[in-house]
Short mmCIF file of C-alpha atoms and ligand atoms in Angstrom, two decimals:
data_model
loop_
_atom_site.label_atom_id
_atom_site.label_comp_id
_atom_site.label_asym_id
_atom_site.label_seq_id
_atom_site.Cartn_x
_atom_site.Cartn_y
_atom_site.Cartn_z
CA UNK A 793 105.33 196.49 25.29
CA UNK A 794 109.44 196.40 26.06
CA UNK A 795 110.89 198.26 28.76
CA UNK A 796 114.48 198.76 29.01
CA UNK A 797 115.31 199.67 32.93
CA UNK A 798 117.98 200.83 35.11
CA UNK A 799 118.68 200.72 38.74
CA UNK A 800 121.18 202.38 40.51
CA UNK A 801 119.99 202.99 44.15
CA UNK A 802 122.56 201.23 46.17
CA UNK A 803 125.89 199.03 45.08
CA UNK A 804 124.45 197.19 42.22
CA UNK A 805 124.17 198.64 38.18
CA UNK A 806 121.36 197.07 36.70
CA UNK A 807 120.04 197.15 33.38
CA UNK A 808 117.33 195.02 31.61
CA UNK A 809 114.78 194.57 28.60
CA UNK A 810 111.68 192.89 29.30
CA UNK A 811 108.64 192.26 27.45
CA UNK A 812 105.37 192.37 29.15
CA UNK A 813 101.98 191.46 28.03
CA UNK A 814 98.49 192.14 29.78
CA UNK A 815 96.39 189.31 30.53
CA UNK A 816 93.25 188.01 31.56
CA UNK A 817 94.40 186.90 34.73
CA UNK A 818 97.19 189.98 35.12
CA UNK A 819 100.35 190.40 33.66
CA UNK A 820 103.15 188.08 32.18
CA UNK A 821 107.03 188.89 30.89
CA UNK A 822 109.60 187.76 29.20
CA UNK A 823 113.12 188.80 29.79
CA UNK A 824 114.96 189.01 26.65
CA UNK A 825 118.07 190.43 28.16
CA UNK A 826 119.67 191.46 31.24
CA UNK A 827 123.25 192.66 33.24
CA UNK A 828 124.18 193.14 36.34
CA UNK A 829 127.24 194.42 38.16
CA UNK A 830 127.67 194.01 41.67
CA UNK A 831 130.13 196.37 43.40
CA UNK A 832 129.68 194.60 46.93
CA UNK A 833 133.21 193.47 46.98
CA UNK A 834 134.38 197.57 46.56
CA UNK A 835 132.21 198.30 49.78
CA UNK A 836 133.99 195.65 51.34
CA UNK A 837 136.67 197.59 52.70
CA UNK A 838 134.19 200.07 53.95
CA UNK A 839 132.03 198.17 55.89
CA UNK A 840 128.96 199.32 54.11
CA UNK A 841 128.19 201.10 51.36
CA UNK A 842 129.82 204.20 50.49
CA UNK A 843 127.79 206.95 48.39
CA UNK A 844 130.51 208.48 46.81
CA UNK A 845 131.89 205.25 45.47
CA UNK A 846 129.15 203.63 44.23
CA UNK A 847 127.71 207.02 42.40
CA UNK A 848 131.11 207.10 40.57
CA UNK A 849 131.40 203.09 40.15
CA UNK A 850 127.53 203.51 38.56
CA UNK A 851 128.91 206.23 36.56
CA UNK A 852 131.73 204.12 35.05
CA UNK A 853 129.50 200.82 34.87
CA UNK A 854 126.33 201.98 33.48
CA UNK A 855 127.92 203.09 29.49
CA UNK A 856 129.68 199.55 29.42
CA UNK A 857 126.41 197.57 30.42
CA UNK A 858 124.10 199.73 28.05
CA UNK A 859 126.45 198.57 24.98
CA UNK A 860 124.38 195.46 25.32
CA UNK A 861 121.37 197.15 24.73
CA UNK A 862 122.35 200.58 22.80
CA UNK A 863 120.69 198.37 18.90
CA UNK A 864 117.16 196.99 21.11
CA UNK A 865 113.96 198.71 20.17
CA UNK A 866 112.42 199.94 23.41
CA UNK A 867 108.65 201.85 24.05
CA UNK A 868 109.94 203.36 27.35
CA UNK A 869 112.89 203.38 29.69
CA UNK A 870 112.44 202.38 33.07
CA UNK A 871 114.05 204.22 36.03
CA UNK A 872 114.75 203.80 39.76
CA UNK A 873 113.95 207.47 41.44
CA UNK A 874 113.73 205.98 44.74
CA UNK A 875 114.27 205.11 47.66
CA UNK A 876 117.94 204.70 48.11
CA UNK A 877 121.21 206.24 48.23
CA UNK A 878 120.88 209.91 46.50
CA UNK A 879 123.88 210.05 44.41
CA UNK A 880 123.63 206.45 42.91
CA UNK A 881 120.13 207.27 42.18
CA UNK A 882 121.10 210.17 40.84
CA UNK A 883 123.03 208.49 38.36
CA UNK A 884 120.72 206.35 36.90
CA UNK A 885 118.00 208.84 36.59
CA UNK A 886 120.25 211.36 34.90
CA UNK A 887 121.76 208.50 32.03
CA UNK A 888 117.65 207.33 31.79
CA UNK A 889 116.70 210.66 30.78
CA UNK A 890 119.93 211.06 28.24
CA UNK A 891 118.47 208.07 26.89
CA UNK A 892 114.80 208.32 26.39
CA UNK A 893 115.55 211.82 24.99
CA UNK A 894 117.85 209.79 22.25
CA UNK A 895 115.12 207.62 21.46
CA UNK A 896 111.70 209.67 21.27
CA UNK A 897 110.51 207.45 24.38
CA UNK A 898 108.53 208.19 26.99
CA UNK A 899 110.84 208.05 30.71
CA UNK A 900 109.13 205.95 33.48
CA UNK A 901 109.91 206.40 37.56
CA UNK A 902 109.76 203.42 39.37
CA UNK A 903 110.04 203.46 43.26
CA UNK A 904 112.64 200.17 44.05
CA UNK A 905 110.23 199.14 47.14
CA UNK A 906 107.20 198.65 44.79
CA UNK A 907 109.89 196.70 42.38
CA UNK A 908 110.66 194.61 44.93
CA UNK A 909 107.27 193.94 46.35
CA UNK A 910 106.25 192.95 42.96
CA UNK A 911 108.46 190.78 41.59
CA UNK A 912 108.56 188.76 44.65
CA UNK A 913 105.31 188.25 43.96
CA UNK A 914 105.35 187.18 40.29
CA UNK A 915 106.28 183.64 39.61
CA UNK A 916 108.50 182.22 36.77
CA UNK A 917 106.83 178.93 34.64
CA UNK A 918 110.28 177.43 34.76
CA UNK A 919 112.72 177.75 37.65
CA UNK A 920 117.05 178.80 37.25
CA UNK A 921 117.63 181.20 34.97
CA UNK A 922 115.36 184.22 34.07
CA UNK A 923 116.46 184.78 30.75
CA UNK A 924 113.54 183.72 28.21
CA UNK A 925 111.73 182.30 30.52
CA UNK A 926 107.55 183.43 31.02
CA UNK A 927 107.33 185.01 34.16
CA UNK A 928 103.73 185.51 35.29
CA UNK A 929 102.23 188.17 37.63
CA UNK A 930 98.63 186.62 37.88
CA UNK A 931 95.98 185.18 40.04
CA UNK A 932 96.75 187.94 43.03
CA UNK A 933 94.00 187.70 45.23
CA UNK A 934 94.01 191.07 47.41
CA UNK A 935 94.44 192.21 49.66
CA UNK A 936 98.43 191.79 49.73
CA UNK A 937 100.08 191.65 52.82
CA UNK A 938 104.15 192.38 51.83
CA UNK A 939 107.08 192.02 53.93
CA UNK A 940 110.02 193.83 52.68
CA UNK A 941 113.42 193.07 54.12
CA UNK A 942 116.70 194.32 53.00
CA UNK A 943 119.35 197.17 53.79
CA UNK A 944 117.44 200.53 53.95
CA UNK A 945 113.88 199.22 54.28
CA UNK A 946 112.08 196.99 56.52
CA UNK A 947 108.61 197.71 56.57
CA UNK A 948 104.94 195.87 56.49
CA UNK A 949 102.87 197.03 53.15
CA UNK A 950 99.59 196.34 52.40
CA UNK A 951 98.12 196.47 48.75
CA UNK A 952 94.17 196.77 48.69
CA UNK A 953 94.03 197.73 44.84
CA UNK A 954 96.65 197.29 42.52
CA UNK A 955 99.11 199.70 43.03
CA UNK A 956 97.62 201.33 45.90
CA UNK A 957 99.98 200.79 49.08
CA UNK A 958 99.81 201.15 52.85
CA UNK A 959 102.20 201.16 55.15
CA UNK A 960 101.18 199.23 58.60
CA UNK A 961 104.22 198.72 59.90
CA UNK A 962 107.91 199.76 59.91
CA UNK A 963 111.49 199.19 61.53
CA UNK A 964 111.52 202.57 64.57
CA UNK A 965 115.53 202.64 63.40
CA UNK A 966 117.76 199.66 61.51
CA UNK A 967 116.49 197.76 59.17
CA UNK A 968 116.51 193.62 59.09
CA UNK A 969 119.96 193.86 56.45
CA UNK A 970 121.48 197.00 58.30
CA UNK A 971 121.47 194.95 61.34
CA UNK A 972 122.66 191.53 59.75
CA UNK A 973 125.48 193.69 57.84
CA UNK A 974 126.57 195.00 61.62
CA UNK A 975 126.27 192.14 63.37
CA UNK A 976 128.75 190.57 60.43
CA UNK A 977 131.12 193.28 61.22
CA UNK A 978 131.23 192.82 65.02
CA UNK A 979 131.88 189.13 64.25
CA UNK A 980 134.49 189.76 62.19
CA UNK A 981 132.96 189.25 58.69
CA UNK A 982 132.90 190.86 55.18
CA UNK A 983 130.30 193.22 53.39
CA UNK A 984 127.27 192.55 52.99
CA UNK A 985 127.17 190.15 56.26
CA UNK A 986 123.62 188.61 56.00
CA UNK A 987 124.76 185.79 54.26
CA UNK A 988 127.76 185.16 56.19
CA UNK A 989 126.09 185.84 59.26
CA UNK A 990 123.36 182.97 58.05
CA UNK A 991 125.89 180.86 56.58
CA UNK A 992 127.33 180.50 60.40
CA UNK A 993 123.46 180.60 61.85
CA UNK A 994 122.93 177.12 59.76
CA UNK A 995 125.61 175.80 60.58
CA UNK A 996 125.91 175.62 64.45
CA UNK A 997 121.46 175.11 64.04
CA UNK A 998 122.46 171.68 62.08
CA UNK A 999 125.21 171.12 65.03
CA UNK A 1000 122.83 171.55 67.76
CA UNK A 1001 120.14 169.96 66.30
CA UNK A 1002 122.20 166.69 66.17
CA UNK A 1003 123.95 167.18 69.69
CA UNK A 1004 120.61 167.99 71.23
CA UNK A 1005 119.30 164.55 69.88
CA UNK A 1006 122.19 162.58 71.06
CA UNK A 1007 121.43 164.58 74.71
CA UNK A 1008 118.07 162.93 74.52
CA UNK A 1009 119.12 159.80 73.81
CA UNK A 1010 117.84 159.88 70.56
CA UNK A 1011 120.47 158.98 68.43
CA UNK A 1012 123.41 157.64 70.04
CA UNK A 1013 125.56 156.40 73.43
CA UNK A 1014 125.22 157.53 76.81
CA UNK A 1015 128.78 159.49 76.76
CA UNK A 1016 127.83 160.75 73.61
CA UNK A 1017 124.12 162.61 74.95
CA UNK A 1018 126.59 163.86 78.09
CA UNK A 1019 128.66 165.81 75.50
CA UNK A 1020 125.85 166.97 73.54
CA UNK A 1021 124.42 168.00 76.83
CA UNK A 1022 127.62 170.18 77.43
CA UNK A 1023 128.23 171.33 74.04
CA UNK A 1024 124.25 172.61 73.73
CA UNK A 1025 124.50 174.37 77.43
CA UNK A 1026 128.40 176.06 76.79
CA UNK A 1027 126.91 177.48 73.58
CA UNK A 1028 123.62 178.77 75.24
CA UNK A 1029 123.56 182.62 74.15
CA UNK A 1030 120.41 184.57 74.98
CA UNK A 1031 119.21 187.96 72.76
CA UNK A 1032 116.10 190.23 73.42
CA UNK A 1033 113.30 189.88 70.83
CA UNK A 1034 112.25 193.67 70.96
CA UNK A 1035 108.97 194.36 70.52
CA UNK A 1036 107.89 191.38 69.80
CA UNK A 1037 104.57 191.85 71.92
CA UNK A 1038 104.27 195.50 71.50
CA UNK A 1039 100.31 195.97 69.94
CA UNK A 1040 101.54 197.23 66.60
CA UNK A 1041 103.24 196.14 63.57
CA UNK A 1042 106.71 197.97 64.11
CA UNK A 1043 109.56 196.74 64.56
CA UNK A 1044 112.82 197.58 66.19
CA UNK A 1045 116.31 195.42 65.77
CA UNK A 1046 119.12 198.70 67.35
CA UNK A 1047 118.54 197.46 70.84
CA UNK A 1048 118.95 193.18 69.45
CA UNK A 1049 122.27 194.60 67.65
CA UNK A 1050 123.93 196.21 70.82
CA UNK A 1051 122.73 193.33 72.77
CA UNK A 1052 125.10 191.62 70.52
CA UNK A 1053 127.69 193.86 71.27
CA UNK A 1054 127.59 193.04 74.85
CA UNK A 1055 126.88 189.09 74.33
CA UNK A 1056 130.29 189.58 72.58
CA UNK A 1057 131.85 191.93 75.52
CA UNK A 1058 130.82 189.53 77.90
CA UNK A 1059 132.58 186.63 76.76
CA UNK A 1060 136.06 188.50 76.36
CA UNK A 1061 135.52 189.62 72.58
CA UNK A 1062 135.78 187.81 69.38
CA UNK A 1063 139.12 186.93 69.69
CA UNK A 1064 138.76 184.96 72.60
CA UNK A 1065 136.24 182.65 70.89
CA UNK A 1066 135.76 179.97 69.32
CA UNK A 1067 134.38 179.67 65.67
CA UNK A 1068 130.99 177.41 66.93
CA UNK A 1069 130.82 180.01 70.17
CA UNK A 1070 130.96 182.92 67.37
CA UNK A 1071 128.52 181.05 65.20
CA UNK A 1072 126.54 180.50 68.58
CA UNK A 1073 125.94 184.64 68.94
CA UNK A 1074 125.37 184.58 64.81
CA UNK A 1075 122.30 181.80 65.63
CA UNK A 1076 120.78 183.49 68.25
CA UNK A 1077 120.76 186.83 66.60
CA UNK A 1078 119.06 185.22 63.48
CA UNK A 1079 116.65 183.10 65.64
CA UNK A 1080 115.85 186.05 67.58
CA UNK A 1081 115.24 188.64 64.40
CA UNK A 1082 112.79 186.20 62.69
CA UNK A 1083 111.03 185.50 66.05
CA UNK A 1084 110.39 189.11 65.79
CA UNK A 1085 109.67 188.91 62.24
CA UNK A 1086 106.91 185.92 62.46
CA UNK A 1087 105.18 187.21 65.75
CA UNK A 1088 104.41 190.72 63.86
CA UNK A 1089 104.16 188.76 60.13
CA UNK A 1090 101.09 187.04 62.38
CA UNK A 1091 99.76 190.14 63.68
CA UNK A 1092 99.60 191.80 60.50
CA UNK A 1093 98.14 189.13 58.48
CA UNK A 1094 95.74 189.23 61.26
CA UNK A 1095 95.07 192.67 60.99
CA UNK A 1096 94.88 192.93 57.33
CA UNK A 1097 92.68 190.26 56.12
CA UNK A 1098 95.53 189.67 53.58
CA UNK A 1099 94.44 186.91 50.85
CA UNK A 1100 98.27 186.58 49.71
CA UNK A 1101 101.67 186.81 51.36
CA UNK A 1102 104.95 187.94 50.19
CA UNK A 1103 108.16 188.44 51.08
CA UNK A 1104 110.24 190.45 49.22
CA UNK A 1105 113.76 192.80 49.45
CA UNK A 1106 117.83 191.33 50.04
CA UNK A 1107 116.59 189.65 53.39
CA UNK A 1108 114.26 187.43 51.48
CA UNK A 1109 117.08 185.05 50.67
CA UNK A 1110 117.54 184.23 54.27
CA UNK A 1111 116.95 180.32 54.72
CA UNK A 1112 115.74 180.67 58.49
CA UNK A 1113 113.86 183.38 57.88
CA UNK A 1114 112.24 182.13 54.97
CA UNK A 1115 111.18 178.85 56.49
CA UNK A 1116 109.98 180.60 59.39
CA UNK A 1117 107.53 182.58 57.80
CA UNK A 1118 106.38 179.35 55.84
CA UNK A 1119 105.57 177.60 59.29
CA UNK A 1120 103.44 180.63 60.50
CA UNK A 1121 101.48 180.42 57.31
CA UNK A 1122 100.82 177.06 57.17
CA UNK A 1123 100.05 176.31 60.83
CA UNK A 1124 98.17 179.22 60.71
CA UNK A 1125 96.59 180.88 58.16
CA UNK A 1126 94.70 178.15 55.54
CA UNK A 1127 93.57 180.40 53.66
CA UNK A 1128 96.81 182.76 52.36
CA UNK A 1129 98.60 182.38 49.99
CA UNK A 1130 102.07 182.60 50.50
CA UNK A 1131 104.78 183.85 47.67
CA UNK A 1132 107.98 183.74 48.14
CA UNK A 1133 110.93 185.03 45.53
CA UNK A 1134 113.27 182.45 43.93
CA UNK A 1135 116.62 183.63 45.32
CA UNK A 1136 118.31 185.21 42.07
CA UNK A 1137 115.57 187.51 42.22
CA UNK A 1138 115.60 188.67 46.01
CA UNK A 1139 118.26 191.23 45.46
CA UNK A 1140 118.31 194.23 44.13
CA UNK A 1141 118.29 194.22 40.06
CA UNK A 1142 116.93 195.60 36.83
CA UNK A 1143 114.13 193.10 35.85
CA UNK A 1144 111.92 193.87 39.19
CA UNK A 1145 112.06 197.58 37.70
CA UNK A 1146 110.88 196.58 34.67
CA UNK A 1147 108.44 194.21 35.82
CA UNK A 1148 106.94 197.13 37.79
CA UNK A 1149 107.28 199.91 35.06
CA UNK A 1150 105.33 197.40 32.81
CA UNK A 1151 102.28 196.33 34.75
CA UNK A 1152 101.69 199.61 35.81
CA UNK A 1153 102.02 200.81 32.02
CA UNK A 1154 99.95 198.15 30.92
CA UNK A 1155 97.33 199.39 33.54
CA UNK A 1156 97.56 202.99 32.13
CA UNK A 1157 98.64 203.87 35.57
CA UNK A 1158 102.16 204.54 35.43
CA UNK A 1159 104.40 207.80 36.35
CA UNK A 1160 105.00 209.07 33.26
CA UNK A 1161 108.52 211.62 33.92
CA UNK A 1162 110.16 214.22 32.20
CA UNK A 1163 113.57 216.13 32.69
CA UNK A 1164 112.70 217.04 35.61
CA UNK A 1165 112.48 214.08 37.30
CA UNK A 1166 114.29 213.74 40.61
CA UNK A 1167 115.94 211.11 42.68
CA UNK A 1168 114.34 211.04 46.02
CA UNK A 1169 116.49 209.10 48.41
CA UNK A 1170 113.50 208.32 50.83
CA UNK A 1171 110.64 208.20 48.64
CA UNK A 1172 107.83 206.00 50.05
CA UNK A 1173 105.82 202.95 48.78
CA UNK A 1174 102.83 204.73 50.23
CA UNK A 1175 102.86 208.15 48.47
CA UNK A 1176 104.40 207.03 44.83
O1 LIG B 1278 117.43 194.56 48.66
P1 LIG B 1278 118.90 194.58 48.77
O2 LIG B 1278 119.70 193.81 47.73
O3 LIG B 1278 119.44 196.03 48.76
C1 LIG B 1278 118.75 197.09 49.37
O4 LIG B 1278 117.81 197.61 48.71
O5 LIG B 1278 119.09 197.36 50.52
O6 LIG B 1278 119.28 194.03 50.22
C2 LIG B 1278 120.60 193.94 50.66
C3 LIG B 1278 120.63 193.44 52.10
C4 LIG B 1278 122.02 193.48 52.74
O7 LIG B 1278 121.88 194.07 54.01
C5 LIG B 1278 122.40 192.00 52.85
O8 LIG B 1278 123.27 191.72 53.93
C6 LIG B 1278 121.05 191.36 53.06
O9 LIG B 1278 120.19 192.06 52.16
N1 LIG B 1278 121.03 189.93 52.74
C7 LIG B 1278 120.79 188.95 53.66
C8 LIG B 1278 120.88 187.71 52.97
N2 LIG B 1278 121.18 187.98 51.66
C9 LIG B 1278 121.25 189.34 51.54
N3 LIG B 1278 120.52 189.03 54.97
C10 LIG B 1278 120.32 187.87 55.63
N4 LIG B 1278 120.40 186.66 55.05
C11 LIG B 1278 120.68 186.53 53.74
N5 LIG B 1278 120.75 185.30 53.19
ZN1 LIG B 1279 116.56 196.70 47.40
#
C-alpha cells in the first residue's frame, strides 16, 4: 500500500510517499520519496512560532513541494488533523482533501502525537538517510511506555494494544521544547532554542568535567586542581527540579523557567556575563529538566509494566536527555526495551505520518475522513 502524507501542524511543510507492507512480525516501509521545508528561520524574528505566518508560508510551500509528487500513484493521502497550531493544520487538511478528491482516494487523519510515538519506535535496517531504505516497525512487545517531548506536547503515553493509548502523565503548563525555546530567549539565543540551549549545556558539562578532575587531582598539577576548584564553584548555579517527587507522573517546567529568570536577575542580567557563566545557567536548566524527566520516566515504567520504551517528539534529539534516559534503563530496568529515534527523524516531518496512516491501514483500523474533516488544534493521543 503507498501513502502520500502531509503535515502542516507547526513551522515545518512536509510531504512524503511511503510504501508499507504488513508482516509477520508487524509492519515494514520503504520511503520512496520525501520533502521538507523548514520555516524555523521565519519564526526567528518572532521568538516562536507565529500562526498567521506559518498558515500562509504552508499555503505558499505546500503546491511547490507536491510538484514532486503530483505523477506518483497513491491508495490514500495521509493527513495531519491534529494536535497543533489551527491554521497550519488547517492548511494541510484543506489541500489533502483537494487532493484525494482529484484522485478517487480514500483521505486518512492522522493525529501528529501518534506519528511521533510511532516512528520513534520503528527502526531503519540501515542508518543516514531514509530514502530507500527498509524501515521496520516489528517485534513491539507491549505494553509501550512513550515519552513524548517537543514544543506543544510533553506527556507520558501508554499503548496496551496497538493503537489504543493512555495518557498517565502530562506537563500541568509548558512543555519540555516551550521551555528550552524560552530559556534560549532569556539567554539571548535564536528560534527554536533547544539546540542552542544544549549546544551551550555540552559544552560547559565537557569543561567541568575536565576542571573537576584536575580539582581532584586527577589529571594534572596542584595550581591547576586550585583553578578547577574555582572555576567549578564561580560557575555553581542551582535550579528547582519541580515535582520531581510528587506521587504522579506529571510534570511541571513554568516554575524551573522563571527560576531561570531570577538565576539570571540575580547575577546582574545577561549582559553582565560571561559566555561559560551563561552556558553555566543553560547546564543547569538542562540537568535539572531531565532530572525531572528520568525520576518520573522511572515512576512510570514502574507503574506501567511497560515491556518497551520510547522516546519520541523535537526534544528527543537532546544528547543529555537522551543519555539520561539510557542510564535509567539500563541500571534499572533489565528487562525493557528501550527505542530511541535516529535524530533526522525526531522532528516533526511527513514520513512519521505516513508511517502511522499505514500501519493503522494495514490493520484495517484507520480513520477513514471525508470533506468534513476538521483540524483540531488539541486533539488527544488518547481519544483519536
Ligand atoms: O516535535 P517538534 O519538531 O515540533 C512540535 O511538534 O512541537 O519539536 C520542536 C521542539 C522545539 O521546542 C525545539 O526547541 C525542540 O523541539 N528541540 C530541542 C532539541 N532539538 C529540538 N530541545 C532540546 N534539545 C534539542 N537538541
Ligand atoms: Zn511534533
Amino acid at each position: 500500500m503507498r501513502i502520500l502524507a502531509i503535515e502542516t501542524s507547526c513551522d515545518e511543510t512536509g510531504l512524503a510517499l511511503v510504501e508499507g507492507v504488513k508482516t509477520n512480525e508487524g509492519f515494514a516501509f520503504t520511503v520512496l520519496d520525501s520533502a521538507l521545508l523548514s520555516q524555523a528561520a521565519l519564526h526567528a524574528g518572532y521568538g516562536g512560532v507565529y500562526p498567521n505566518l506559518a498558515k500562509r508560508e504552508h499555503e505558499k510551500n505546500l503546491p511547490v513541494l507536491f510538484e514532486k509528487f503530483k505523477d506518483a500513484k497513491v491508495d490514500a493521502i495521509a493527513v495531519t488533523n491534529g494536535p497543533g497550531l489551527e491554521p497550519a493544520l488547517w492548511t494541510g487538511v484543506e489541500f489533502a482533501k483537494k487532493v484525494a478528491k482529484e484522485r478517487g482516494v480514500p483521505l486518512l487523519a492522522v493525529n501528529h502525537m501518534e506519528g511521533h510515538l510511532l516512528s520513534s519506535l520503528a527502526q531503519k535496517e540501515h542508518s543516514g538517510i531514509l530514502e530507500n531504505t527498509r524501515i521496520v516497525l516489528e517485534g513491539v512487545k507491549l505494553p509501550v511506555l512513550a515519552l513524548l517531548i517537543s514544543g506543544g506536547h510533553t506527556e507520558f503515553v501508554v499503548m496496551k494494544n496497538w493503537f489504543e493509548y493512555e495518557i498517565v502523565g502530562k506537563t500541568l503548563d509548558d512543555a519540555v521544547g516551550e521551555a528550552y525555546d524560552k530559556v534560549a530567549r532569556m539567554l539571548g539565543l535564536s528560534y527554536p532554542g533547544g539546540p542552542e540551549v544544549s549546544r551551550l549545556a555540552e559544552s560547559i558539562r565537557e569543561k567541568q568535567k575536565i576542571l573537576s578532575q584536575k580539582s581532584l587531582g586527577l589529571l594534572s598539577s596542584a595550581e591547576d586542581g586550585a583553578a578547577g576548584q574555582t572555576f567549578v564553584q564561580e560557575h555553581f548555579v542551582s535550579l528547582p527540579r519541580p515535582m520531581i517527587n510528587s506521587k504522579d507522573c506529571d510534570v511541571s517546567f513554568s516554575g524551573l523557567k522563571t527560576a531561570v529568570l531570577y538565576a539570571l536577575r540575580d547575577r546582574g542580567g545577561i549582559q553582565k556575563l560571561s559566555g561559560d557563566e551563561i552556558a553555566a545557567v543553560a547546564r543547569e536548566f538542562e540537568d535539572a529538566t531531565s532530572d525531572v524527566l528520568v525520576h518520573k520516566t522511572k515512576r512510570a515504567l514502574e507503574e506501567s509494566g511497560a515491556q518497551t520504551f520510547v522516546i519520541g517528539g523535537g526534544v528527543a534529539a537532546n544528547k543529555h536527555i537522551r543519555e539520561s534516559l539510557q542510564k535509567l534503563v539500563a541500571e534499572n530496568f533489565n528487562e525493557v526495551e528501550m527505542r530511541l529515534p535516529e535524530l533526522n527523524i525526531t522532528g516533526d516531518n511527513a514520513i512519521m505520518i505516513a508511517e502511522a496512516a499505514l500501519a493503522r491501514a494495514l490493520s484495517g483500523k484507520n480513520d477513514q475522513a471525508d470533506e468534513t474533516l476538521r483540524a483540531i488544534g488539541n486533539l488527544s493521543i488518547q481519544t483519536s
